[in-house]
Short mmCIF file of C-alpha atoms and ligand atoms in Angstrom, two decimals:
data_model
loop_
_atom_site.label_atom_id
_atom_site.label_comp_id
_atom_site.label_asym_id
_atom_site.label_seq_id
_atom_site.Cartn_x
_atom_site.Cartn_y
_atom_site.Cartn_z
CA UNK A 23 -7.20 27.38 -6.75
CA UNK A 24 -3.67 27.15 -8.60
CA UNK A 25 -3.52 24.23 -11.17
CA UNK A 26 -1.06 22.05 -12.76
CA UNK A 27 -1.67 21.41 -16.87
CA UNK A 28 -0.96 18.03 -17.43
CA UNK A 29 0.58 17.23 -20.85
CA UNK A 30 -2.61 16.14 -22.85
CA UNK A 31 -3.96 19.94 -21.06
CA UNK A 32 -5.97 19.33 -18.33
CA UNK A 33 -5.67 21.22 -15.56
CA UNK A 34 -5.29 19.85 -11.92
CA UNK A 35 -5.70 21.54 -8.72
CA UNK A 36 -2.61 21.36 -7.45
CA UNK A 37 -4.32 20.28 -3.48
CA UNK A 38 -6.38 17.57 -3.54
CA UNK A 39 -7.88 15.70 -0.45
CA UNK A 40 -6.31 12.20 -0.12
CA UNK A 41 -9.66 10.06 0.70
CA UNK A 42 -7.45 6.76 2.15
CA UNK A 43 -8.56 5.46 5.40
CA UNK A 44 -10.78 8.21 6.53
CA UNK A 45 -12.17 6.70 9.79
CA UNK A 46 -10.72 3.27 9.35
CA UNK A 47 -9.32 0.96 6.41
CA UNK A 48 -11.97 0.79 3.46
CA UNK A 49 -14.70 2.45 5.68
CA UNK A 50 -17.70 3.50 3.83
CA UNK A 51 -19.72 5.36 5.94
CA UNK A 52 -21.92 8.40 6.32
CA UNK A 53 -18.20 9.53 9.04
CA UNK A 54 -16.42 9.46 6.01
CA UNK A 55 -19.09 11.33 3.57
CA UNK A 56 -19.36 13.99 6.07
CA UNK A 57 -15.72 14.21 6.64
CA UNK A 58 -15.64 14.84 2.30
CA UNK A 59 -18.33 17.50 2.78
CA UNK A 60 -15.92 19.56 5.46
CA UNK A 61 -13.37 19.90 3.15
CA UNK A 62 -15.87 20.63 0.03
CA UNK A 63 -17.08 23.47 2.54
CA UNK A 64 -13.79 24.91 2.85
CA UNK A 65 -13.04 24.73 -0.71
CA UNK A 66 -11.06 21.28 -1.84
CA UNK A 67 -12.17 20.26 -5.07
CA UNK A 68 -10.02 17.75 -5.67
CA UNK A 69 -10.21 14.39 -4.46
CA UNK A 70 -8.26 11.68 -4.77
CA UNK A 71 -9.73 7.89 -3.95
CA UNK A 72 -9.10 4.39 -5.34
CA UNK A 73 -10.71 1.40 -5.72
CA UNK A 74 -9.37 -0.75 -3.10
CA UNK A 75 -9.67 2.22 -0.05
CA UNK A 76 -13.26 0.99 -0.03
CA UNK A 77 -14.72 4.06 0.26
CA UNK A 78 -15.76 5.21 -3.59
CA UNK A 79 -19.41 4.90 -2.21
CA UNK A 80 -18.75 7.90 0.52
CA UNK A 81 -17.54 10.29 -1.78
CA UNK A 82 -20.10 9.60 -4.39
CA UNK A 83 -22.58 10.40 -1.93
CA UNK A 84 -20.50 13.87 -1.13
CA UNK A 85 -20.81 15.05 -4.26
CA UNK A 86 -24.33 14.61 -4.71
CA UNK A 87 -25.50 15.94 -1.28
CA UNK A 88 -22.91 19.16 -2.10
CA UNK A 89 -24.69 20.14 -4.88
CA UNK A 90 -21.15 20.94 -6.59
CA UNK A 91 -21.37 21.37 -10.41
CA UNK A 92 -19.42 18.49 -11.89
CA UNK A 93 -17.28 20.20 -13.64
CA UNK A 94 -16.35 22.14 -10.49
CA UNK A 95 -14.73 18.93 -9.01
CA UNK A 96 -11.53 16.99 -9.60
CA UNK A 97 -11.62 13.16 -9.12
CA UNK A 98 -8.94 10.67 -8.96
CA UNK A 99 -9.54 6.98 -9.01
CA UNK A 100 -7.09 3.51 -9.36
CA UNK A 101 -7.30 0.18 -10.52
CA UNK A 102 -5.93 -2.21 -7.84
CA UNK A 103 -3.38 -4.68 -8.82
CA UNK A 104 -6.10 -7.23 -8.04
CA UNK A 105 -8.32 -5.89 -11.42
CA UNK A 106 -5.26 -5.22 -13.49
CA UNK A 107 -5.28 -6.55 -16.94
CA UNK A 108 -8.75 -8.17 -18.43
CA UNK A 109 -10.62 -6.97 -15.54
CA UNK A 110 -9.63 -3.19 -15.83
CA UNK A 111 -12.21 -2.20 -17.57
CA UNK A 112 -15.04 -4.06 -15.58
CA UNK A 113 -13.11 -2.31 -12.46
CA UNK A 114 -13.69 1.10 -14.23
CA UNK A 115 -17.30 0.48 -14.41
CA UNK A 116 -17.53 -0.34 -11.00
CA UNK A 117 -15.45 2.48 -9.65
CA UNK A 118 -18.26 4.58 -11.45
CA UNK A 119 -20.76 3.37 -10.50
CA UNK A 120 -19.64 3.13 -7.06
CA UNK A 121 -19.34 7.34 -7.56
CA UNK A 122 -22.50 7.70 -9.27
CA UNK A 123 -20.54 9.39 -11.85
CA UNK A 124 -20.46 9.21 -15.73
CA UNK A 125 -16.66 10.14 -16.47
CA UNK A 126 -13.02 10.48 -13.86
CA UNK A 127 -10.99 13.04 -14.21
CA UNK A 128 -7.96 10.81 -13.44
CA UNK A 129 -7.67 7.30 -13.41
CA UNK A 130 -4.42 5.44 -12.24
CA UNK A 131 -2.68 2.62 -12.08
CA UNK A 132 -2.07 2.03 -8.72
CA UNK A 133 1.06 -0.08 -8.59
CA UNK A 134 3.36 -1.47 -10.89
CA UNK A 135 2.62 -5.18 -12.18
CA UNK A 136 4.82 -5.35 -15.30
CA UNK A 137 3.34 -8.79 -16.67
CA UNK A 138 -0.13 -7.02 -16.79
CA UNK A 139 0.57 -3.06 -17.53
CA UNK A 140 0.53 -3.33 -21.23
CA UNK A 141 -3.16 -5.26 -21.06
CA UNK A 142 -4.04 -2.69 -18.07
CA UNK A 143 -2.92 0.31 -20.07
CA UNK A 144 -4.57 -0.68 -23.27
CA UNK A 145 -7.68 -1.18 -21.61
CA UNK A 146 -7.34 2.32 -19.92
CA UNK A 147 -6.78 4.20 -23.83
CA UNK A 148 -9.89 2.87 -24.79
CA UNK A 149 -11.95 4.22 -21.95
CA UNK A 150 -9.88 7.70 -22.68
CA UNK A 151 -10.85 7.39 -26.38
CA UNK A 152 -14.46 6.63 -25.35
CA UNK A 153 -13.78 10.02 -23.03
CA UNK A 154 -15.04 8.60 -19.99
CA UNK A 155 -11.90 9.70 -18.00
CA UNK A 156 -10.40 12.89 -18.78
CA UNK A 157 -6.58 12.01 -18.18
CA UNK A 158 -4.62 8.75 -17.46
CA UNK A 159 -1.73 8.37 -14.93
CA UNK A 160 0.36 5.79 -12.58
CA UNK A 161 1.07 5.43 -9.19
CA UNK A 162 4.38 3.60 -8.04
CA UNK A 163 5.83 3.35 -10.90
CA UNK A 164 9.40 3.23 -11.15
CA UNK A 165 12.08 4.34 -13.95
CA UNK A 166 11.78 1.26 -15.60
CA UNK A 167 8.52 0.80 -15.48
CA UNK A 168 7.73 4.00 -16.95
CA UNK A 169 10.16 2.89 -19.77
CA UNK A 170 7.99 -0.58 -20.49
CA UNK A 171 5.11 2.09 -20.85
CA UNK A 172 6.72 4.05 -23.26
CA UNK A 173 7.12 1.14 -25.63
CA UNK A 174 3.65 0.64 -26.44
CA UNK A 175 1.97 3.49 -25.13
CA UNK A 176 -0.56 5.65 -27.65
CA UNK A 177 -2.07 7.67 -24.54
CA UNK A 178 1.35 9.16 -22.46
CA UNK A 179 0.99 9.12 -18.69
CA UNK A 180 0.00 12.65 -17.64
CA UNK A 181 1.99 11.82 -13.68
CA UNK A 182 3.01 9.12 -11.31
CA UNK A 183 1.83 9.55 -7.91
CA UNK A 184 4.16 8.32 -5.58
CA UNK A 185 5.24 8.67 -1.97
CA UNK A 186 6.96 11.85 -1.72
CA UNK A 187 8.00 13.97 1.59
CA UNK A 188 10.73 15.48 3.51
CA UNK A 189 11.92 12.08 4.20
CA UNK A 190 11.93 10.64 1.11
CA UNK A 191 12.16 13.40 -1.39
CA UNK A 192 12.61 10.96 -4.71
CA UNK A 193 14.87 13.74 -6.28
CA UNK A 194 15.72 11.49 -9.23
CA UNK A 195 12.51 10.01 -10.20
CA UNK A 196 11.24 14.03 -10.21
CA UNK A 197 13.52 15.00 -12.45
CA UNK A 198 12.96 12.11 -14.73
CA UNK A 199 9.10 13.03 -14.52
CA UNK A 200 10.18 16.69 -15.48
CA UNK A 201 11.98 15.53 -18.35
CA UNK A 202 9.22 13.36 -19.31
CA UNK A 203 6.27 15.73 -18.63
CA UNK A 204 4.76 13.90 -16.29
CA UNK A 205 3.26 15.52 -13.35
CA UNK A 206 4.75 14.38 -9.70
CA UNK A 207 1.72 14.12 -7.54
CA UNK A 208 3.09 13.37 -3.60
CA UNK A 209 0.86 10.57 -1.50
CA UNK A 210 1.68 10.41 2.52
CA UNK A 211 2.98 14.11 1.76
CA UNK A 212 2.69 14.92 5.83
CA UNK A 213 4.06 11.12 6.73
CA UNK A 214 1.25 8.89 6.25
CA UNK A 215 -2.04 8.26 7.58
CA UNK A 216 -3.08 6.40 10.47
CA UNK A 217 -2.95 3.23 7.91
CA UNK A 218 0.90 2.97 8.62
CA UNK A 219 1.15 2.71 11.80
CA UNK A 220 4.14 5.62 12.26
CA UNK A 221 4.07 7.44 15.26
CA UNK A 222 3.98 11.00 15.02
CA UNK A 223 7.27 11.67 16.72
CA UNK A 224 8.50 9.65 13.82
CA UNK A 225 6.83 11.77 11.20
CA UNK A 226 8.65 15.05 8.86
CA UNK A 227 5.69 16.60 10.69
CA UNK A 228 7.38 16.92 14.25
CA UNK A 229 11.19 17.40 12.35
CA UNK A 230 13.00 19.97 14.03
CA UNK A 231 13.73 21.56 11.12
CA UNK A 232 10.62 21.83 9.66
CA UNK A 233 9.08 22.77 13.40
CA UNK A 234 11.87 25.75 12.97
CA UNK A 235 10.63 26.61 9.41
CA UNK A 236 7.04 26.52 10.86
CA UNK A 237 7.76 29.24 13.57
CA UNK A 238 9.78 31.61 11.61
CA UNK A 239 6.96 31.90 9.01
CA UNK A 240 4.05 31.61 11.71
CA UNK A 241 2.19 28.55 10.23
CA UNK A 242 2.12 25.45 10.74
CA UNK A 243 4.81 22.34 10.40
CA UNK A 244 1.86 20.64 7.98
CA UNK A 245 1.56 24.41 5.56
CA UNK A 246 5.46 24.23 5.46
CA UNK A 247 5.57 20.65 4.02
CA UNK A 248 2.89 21.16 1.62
CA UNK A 249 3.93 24.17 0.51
CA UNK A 250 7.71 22.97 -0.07
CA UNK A 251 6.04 21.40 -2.76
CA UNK A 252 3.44 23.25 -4.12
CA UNK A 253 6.17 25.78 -4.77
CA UNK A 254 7.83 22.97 -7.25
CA UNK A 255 4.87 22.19 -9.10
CA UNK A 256 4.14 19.06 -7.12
CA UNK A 257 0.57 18.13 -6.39
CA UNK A 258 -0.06 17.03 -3.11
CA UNK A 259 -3.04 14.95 -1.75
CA UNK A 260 -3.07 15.59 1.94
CA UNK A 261 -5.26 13.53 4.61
CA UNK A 262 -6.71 14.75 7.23
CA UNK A 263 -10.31 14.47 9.64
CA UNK A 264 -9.77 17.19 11.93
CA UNK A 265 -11.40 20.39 10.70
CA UNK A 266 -8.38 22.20 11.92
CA UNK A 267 -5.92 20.30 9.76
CA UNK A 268 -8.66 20.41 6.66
CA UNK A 269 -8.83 24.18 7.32
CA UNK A 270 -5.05 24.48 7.79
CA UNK A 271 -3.72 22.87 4.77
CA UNK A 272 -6.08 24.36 2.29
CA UNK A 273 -4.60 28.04 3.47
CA UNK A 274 -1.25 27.88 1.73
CA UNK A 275 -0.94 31.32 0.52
CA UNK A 276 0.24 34.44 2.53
CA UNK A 277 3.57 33.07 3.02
CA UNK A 278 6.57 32.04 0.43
CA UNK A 279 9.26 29.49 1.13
CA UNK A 280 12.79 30.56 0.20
CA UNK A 281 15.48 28.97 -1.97
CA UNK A 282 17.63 28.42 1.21
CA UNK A 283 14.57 26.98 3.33
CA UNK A 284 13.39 24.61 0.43
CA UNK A 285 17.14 23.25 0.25
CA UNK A 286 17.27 22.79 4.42
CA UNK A 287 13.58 20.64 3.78
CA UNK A 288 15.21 18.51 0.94
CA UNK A 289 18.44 17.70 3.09
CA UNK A 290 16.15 15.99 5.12
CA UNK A 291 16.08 12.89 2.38
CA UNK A 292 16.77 10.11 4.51
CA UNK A 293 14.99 7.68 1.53
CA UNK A 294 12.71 6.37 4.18
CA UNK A 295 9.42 4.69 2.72
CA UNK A 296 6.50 5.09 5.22
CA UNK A 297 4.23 2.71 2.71
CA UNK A 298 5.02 0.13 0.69
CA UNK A 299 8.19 -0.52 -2.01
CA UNK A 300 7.24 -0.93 -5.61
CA UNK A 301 9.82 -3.61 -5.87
CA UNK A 302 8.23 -5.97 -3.30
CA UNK A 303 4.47 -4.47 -3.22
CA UNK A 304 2.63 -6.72 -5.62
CA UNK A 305 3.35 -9.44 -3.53
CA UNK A 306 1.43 -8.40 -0.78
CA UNK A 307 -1.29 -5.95 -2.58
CA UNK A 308 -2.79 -9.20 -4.36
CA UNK A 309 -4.02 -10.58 -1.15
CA UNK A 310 -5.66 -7.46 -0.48
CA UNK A 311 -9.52 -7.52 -2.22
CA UNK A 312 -11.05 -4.46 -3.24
CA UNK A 313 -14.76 -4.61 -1.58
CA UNK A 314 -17.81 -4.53 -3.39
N1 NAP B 6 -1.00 5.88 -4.61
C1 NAP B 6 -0.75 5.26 -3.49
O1 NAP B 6 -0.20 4.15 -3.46
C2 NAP B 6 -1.10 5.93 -2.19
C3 NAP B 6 -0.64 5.40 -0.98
C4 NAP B 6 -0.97 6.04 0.20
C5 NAP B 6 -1.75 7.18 0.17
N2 NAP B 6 -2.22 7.67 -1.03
C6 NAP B 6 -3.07 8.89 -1.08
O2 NAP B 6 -2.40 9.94 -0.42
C7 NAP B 6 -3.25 10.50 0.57
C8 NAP B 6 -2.46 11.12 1.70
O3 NAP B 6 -1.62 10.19 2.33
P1 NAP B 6 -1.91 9.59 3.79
O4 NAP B 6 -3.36 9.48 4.00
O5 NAP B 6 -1.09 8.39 3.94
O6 NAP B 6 -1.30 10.63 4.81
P2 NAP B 6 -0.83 12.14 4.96
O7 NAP B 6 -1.71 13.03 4.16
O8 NAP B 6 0.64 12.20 4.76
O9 NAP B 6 -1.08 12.35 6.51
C9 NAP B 6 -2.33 12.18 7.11
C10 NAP B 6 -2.16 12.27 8.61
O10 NAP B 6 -1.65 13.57 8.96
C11 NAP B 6 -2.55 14.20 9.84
N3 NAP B 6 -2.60 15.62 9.45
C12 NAP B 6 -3.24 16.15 8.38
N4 NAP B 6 -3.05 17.46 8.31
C13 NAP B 6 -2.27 17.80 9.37
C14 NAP B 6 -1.75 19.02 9.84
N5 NAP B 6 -1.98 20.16 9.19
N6 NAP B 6 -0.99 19.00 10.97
C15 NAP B 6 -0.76 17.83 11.61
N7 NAP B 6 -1.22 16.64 11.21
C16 NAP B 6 -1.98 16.62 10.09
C17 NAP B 6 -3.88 13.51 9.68
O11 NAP B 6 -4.61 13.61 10.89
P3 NAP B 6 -6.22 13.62 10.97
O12 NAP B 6 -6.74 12.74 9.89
O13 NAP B 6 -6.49 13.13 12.34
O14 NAP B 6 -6.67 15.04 10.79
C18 NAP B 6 -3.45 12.09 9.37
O15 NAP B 6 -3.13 11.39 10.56
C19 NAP B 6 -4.12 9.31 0.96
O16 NAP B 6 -5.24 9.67 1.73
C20 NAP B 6 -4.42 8.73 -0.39
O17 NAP B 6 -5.43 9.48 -1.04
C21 NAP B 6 -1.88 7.06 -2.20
#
């Protein structure tokens, strides 16, 4: 599986398996453990979950009935804006002990809360001195928020995961992140998840244009999104249930977007946010409680 290296040198698969909503909102079932062992069977070893999807108890439970070597696996967890500041660390703990795990791979931010991120941050060095997470990142953050971090920051963010597809392509804040050397990682990469509501007529999915890219290199409109960015280094964190659109998005080789189709997919940009804005988020994420 190809990799990105993040700048303090980890590696990270560059498809991951977004984990949010599988079934329903913060389900926690043996449905969503078995839907984690599918895609382990077909080969994703990346995983991306976060505290407040409610579901850190599911995939815990997939990795120990796979039998996967640790090290074989890549997981991604976040602190909610809820446990930001003096709680992060307590909401570390939890998060791992919800896994049943001993260290993350990657643990993130999840949105901006400027009053807290310096307290938040600081809390997340120490558990990367005490090496119980292997690389620290954000999620949502914007330019300036990634400039408060830089201030005080000892550890440098290794990427900011944000919403990133065909509709909302975020050319600006990528090129920053280049700059920077921070990893893009792309959530909602295929148009969101059932969470949002969006109809699927509404989605980059069923585009025209990317329907048209589909047929001419005989895959499907979901390979030609995720692909668009795999091709420029992004990582993406697909969703999916159905064992034809686990199967499908893990085959991205065998085909090869060219400069001319990638530019057709980015004149899509219509800076359309399926999820929420980081500039009004916090407002509405702090009535949302991350389940025991
Ligand atoms: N950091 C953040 O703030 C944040 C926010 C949102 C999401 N995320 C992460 O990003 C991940 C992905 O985003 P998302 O869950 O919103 O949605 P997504 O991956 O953009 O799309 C998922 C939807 O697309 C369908 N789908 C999957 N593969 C397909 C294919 N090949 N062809 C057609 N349809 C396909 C899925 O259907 P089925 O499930 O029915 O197969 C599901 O309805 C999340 O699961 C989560 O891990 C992070």
């Amino acid at each position: 599986m190809t990799t990105v290296t993040l700048n303090n040198g980890v590696e990270i698969p560059e498809l991951g398996f977004g984990t949010a909503a599988i079934g329903e909102w913060q389900q926690d079932n043996g449905y969503v453990t078995e839907t984690i062992l599918k895609a382990m069977s077909i080969g994703y070893r990346h995983f991306d979950t976060a505290s407040v999807y409610g579901n850190e108890r599911a995939l815990g439970r997939a990795i120990k009935d796979s039998g996967l070597p640790r090290q074989e696996l890549f997981i991604t967890s976040k602190v909610w804006d809820t446990e930001q500041g003096k709680e992060t660390a307590a909401a570390f703990a939890r998060s791992l002990e919800r896994l049943e795990l001993d260290y993350l791979d990657l643990y993130l931010v999840h949105w901006p809360v400027p009053a807290y991120t310096r307290e938040t941050w600081q809390a997340m060095e120490k558990l990367y001195e005490e090496k119980k997470v292997r690389a620290l990142g954000l999620s949502n953050f914007r330019k300036s928020d990634i400039e408060q971090i830089a201030t005080f920051a000892e550890v440098k963010p290794t990427c900011n995961q944000i919403e990133l597809h065909p509709y909302l392509t975020q050319k600006e804040m990528v090129e920053y992140c280049k700059f920077h050397k921070i990893a893009v990682a792309c959530w909602s990469p295929l148009g969101s998840g059932s969470w949002s509501g969006v109809e699927t007529k509404d989605k980059p999915i069923t585009d025209p244009v990317i329907v048209e890219l589909a047929e001419k290199h005989g895959v499907s409109a979901g390979q030609i999104i995720l692909k668009w960015n795999i091709q420029q280094h992004r990582i993406v964190i697909p969703k999916a249930e159905s064992l034809d659109h686990i199967r499908a998005n893990f085959l991205l080789t065998g085909f090869e977007l060219s400069e001319e189709d990638i530019a057709a997919i980015d004149s899509l940009n219509r800076d359309h946010r399926f999820g929420a804005d980081p500039d009004t988020a916090h407002d509405s994420n702090k009535q949302v409680q991350v389940p025991e």
